[in-house]
GROMACS .gro file of C-alpha atoms in nm:
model
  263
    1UNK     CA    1   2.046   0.521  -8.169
    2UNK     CA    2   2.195   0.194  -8.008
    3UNK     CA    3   2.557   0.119  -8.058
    4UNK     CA    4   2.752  -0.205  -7.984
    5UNK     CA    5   3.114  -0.223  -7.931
    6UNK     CA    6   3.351  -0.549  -7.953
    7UNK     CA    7   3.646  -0.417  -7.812
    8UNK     CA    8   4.038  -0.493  -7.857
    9UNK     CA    9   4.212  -0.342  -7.634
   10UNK     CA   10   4.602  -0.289  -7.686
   11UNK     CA   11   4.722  -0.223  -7.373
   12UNK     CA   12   5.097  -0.229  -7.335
   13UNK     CA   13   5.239  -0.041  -7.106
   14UNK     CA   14   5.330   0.382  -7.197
   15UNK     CA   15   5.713   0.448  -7.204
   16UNK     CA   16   5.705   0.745  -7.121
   17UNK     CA   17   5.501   0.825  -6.793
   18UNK     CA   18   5.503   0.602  -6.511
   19UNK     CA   19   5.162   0.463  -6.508
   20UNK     CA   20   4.956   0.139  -6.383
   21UNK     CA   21   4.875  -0.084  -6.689
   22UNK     CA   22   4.526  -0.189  -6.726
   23UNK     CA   23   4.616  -0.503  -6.853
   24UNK     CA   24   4.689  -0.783  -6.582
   25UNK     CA   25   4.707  -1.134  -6.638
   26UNK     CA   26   4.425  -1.285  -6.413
   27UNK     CA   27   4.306  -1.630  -6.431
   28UNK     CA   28   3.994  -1.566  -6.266
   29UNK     CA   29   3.844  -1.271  -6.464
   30UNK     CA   30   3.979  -1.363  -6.769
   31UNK     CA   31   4.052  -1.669  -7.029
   32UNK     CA   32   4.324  -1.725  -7.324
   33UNK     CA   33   4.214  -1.599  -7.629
   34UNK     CA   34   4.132  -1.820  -7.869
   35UNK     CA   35   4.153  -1.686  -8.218
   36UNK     CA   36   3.905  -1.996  -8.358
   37UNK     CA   37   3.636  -1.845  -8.158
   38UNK     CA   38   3.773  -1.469  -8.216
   39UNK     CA   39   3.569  -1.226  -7.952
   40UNK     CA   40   3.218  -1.197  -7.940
   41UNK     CA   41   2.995  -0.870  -7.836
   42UNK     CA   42   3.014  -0.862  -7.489
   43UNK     CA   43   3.396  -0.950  -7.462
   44UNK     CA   44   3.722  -0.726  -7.458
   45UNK     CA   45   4.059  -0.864  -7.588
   46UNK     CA   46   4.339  -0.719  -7.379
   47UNK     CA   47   4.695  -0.727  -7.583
   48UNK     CA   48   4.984  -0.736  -7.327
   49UNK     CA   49   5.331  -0.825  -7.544
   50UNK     CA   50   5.267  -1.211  -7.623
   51UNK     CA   51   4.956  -1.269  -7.433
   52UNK     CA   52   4.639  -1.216  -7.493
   53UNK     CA   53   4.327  -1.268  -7.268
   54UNK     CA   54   3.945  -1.218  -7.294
   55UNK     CA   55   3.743  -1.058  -7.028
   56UNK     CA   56   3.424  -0.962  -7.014
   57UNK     CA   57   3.315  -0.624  -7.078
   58UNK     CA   58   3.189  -0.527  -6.717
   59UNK     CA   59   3.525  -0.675  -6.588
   60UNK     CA   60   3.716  -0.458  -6.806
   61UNK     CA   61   3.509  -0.151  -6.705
   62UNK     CA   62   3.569  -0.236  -6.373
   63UNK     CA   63   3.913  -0.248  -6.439
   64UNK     CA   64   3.935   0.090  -6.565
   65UNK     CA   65   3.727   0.234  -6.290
   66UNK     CA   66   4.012   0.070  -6.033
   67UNK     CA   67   4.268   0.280  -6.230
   68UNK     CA   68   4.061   0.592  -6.224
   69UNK     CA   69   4.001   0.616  -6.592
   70UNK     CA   70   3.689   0.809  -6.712
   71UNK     CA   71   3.507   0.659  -6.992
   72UNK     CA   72   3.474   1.000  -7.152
   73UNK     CA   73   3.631   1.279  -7.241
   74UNK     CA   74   3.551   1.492  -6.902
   75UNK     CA   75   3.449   1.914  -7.008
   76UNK     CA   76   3.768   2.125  -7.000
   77UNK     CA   77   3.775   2.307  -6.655
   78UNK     CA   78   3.774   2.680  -6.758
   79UNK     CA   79   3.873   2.741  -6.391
   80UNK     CA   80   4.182   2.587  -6.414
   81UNK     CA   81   4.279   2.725  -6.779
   82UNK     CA   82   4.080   3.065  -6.751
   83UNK     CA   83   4.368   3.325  -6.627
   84UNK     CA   84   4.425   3.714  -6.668
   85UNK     CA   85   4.771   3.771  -6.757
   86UNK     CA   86   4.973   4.047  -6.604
   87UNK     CA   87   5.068   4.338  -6.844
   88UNK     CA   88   5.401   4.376  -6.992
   89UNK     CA   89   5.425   4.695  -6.754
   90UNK     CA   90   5.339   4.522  -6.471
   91UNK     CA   91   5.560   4.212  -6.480
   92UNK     CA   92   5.865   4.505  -6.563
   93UNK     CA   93   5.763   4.664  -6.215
   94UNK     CA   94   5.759   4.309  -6.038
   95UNK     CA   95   6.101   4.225  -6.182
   96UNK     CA   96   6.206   4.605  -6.095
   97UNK     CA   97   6.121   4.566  -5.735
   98UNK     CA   98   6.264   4.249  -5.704
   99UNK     CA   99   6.593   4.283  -5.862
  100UNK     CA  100   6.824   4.197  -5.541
  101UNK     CA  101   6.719   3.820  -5.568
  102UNK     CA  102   6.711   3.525  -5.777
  103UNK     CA  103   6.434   3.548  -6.052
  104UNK     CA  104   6.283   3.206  -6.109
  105UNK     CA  105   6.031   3.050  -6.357
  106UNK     CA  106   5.831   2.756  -6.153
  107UNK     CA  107   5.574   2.521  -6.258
  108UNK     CA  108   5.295   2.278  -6.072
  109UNK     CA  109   5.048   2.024  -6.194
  110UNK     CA  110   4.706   2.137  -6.030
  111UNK     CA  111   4.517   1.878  -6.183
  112UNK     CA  112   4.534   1.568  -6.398
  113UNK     CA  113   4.270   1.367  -6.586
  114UNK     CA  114   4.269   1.015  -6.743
  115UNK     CA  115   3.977   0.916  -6.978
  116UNK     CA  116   3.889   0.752  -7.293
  117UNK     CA  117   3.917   0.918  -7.562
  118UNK     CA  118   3.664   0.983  -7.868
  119UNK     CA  119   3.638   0.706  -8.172
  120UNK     CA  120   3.936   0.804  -8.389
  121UNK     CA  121   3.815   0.621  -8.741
  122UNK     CA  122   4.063   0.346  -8.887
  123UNK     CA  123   3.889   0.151  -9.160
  124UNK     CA  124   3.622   0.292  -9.438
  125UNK     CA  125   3.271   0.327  -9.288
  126UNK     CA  126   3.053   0.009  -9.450
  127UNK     CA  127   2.709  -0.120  -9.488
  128UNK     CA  128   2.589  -0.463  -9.431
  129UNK     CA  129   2.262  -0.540  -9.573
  130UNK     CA  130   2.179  -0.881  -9.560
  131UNK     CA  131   2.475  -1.063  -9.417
  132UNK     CA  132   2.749  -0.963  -9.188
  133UNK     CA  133   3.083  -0.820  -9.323
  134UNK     CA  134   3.451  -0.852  -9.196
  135UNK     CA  135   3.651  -0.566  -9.197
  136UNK     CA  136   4.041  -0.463  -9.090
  137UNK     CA  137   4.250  -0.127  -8.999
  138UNK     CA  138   4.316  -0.015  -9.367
  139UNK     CA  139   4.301   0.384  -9.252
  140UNK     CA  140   4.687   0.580  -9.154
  141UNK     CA  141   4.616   0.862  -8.954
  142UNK     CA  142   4.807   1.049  -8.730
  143UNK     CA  143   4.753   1.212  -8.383
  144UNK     CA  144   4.913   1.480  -8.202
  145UNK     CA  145   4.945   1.554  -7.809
  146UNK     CA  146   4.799   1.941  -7.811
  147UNK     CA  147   4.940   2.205  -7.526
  148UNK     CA  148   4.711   2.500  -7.468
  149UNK     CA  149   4.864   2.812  -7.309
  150UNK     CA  150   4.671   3.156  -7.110
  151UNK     CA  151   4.985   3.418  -6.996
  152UNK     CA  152   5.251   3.546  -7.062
  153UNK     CA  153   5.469   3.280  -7.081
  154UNK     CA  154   5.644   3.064  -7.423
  155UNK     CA  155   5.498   2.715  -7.492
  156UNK     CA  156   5.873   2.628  -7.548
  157UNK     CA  157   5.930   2.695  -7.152
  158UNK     CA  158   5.618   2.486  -7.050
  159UNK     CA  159   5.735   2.209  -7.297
  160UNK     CA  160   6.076   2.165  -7.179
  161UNK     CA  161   5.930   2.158  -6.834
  162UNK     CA  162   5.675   1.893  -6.919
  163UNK     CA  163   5.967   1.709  -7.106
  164UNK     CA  164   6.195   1.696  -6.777
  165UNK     CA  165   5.918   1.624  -6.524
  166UNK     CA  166   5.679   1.374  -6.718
  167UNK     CA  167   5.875   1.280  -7.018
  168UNK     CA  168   5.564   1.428  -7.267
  169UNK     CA  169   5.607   1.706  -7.471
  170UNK     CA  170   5.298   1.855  -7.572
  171UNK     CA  171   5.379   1.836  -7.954
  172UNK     CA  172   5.440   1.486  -8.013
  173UNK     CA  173   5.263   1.305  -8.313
  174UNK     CA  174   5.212   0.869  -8.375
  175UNK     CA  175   5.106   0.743  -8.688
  176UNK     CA  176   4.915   0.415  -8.730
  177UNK     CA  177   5.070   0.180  -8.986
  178UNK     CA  178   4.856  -0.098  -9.200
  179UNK     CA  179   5.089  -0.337  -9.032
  180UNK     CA  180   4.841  -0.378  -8.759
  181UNK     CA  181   4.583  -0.573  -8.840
  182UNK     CA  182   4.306  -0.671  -8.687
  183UNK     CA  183   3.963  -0.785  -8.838
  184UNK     CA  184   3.600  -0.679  -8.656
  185UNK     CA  185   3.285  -0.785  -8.798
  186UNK     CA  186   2.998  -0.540  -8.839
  187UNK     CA  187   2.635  -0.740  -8.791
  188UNK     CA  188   2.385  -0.791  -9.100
  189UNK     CA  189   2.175  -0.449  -9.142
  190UNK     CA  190   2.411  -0.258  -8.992
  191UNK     CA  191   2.653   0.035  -9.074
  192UNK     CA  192   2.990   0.058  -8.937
  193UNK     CA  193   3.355   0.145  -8.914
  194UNK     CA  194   3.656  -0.007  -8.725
  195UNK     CA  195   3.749   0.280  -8.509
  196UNK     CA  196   4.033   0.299  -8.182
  197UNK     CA  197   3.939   0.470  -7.869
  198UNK     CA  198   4.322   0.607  -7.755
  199UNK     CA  199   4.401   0.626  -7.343
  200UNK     CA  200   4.482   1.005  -7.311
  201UNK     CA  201   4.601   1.212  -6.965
  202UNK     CA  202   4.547   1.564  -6.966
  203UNK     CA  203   4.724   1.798  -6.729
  204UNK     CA  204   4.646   2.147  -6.652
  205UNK     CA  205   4.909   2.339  -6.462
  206UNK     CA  206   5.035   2.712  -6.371
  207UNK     CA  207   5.333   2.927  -6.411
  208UNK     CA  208   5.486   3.136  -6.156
  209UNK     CA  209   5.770   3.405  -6.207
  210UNK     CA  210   5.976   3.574  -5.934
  211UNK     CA  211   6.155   3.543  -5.634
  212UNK     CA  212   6.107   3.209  -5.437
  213UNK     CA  213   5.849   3.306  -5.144
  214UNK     CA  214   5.738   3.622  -5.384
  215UNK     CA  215   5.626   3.467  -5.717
  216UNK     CA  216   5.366   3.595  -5.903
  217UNK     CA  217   5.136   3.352  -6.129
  218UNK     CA  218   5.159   3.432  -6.504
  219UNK     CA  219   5.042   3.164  -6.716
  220UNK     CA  220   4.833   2.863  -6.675
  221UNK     CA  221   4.785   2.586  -6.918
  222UNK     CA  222   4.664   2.275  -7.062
  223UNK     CA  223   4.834   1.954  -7.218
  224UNK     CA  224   4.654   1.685  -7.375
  225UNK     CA  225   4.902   1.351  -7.432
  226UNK     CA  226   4.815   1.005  -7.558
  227UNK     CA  227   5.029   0.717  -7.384
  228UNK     CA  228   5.252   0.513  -7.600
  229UNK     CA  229   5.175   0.197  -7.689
  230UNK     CA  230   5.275  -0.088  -7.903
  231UNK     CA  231   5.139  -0.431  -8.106
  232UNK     CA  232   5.331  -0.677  -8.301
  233UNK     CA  233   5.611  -0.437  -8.259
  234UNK     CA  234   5.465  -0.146  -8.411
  235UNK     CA  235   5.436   0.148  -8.221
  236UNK     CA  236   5.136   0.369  -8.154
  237UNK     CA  237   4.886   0.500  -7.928
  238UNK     CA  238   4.767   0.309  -7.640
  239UNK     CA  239   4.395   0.224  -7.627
  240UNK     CA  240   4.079   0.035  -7.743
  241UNK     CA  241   4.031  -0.106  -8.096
  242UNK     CA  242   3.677  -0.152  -8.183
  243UNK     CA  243   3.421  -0.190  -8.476
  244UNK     CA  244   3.198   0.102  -8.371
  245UNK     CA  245   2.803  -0.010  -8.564
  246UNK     CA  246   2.471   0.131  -8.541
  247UNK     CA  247   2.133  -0.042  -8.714
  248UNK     CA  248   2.021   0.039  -9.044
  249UNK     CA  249   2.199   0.242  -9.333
  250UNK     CA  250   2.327   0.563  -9.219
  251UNK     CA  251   2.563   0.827  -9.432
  252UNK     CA  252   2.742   0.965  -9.268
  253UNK     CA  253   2.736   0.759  -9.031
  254UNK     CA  254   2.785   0.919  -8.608
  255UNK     CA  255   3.090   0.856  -8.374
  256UNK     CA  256   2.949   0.567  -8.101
  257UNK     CA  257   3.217   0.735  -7.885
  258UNK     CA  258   3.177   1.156  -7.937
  259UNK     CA  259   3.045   1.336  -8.155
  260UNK     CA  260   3.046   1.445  -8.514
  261UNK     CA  261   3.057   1.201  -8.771
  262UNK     CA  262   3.287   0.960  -8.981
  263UNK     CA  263   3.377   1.028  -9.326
   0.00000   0.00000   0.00000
């Protein structure tokens, strides 16, 4: 079933990876936001500190393209995070025959995603029959950045590794406060729900344990982290906020971004 977005996007820049910003200032692509005239389908709202600029939608997903961002959640890559762990027994005989050196614990990035994430729901899901209806962020909800682990290896290794190298720790939760508000408008004979679509990175990696030129993998994993964010001084997840509506009276009514459904 169609869906049509009005996006805010609050795009401030993450503190704690070194990362492009998708917001620019750029007086070609984009104009001052006017809140009179508020944003209309068609139109993103890009939130940078003080300023605040409309660009079309296209421009903005051309924006995002430049930066390498998917659009969507990409399909975890078993390949990467599919991994038979050595036995107890035989990591004892690789640490056994390699007792006369330095035994190490190494870890390496072998691949790293950036997308959009699925609709994350901020506001009650409502029905307009015959007229349209404003609505705001009245929903708190809180995320969490999610490590996944294959090996024989503790999380608490891979975390302070991720914490040292990238400044992310695989556990770390935001929570959304009512002091953000922003209104969206959901059209007449629709059914909608204001909803934010976070910026998210997701690493996978590998462990190796031995001597260095003799290490033996043991672990791989996974580390899903949202990119920190902020808006009128509050801070939260970096991404998209956006009434997410489809035509006609639905309940429950579907993610626009994902699936499953909103409650």
């Amino acid at each position: 079933m169609a869906s049509r977005f009005v996006t805010l996007c609050l795009a401030a820049v993450a503190a704690a990876t070194p990362i492009t910003p998708v917001f620019v200032p750029r007086a070609i692509n984009g104009t001052a936001f006017d809140p009179e005239r508020g944003v209309v389908p068609g139109e993103v709202l890009l939130v940078d500190g003080d300023h605040m600029e409309v660009v079309h939608q296209d421009v903005y997903k051309t924006m995002l393209a430049a930066e390498g961002i998917l659009h969507s959640p990409p399909e975890v890559d078993r390949s990467l995070l599919d991994f038979e762990a050595p036995t107890e027994e035989e990591l004892n005989r690789l640490e056994a025959r390699q007792a006369n050196c330095d035994w190490t614990t190494a870890m390496t990035i072998t691949r790293t995603d950036r997308f959009y994430d699925w609709d994350l729901q901020m506001s009650p899901v409502n029905i307009a029959r015959a007229n349209p209806i404003d609505i705001s962020l009245t929903s708190t909800y809180t995320v969490t950045d999610t490590l996944t682990v294959t090996g024989s290896v503790s999380p608490t290794v891979i975390t302070g590794w991720l914490t040292a190298s990238f400044g992310i720790s695989g556990s770390r939760s935001w929570a959304t406060a009512q002091a953000i508000m922003v209104r969206g408008t959901i059209s007449a004979g629709h059914t909608g729900c204001m909803v934010n679509n976070p910026f998210k990175t997701r690493r996978y990696g590998r462990v190796m344990r031995g001597c260095l030129g003799k290490q033996t993998q043991v672990a791989t994993f996974m580390v899903d982290t949202y990119e920190e964010g902020s808006y009128g001084g509050v801070k939260w997840i970096r991404g998209a906020i956006t009434p997410c509506e489809k035509p006609g009276v639905h309940n429950p009514l579907s993610r626009c971004q994902g699936g499953g459904n909103f409650i």
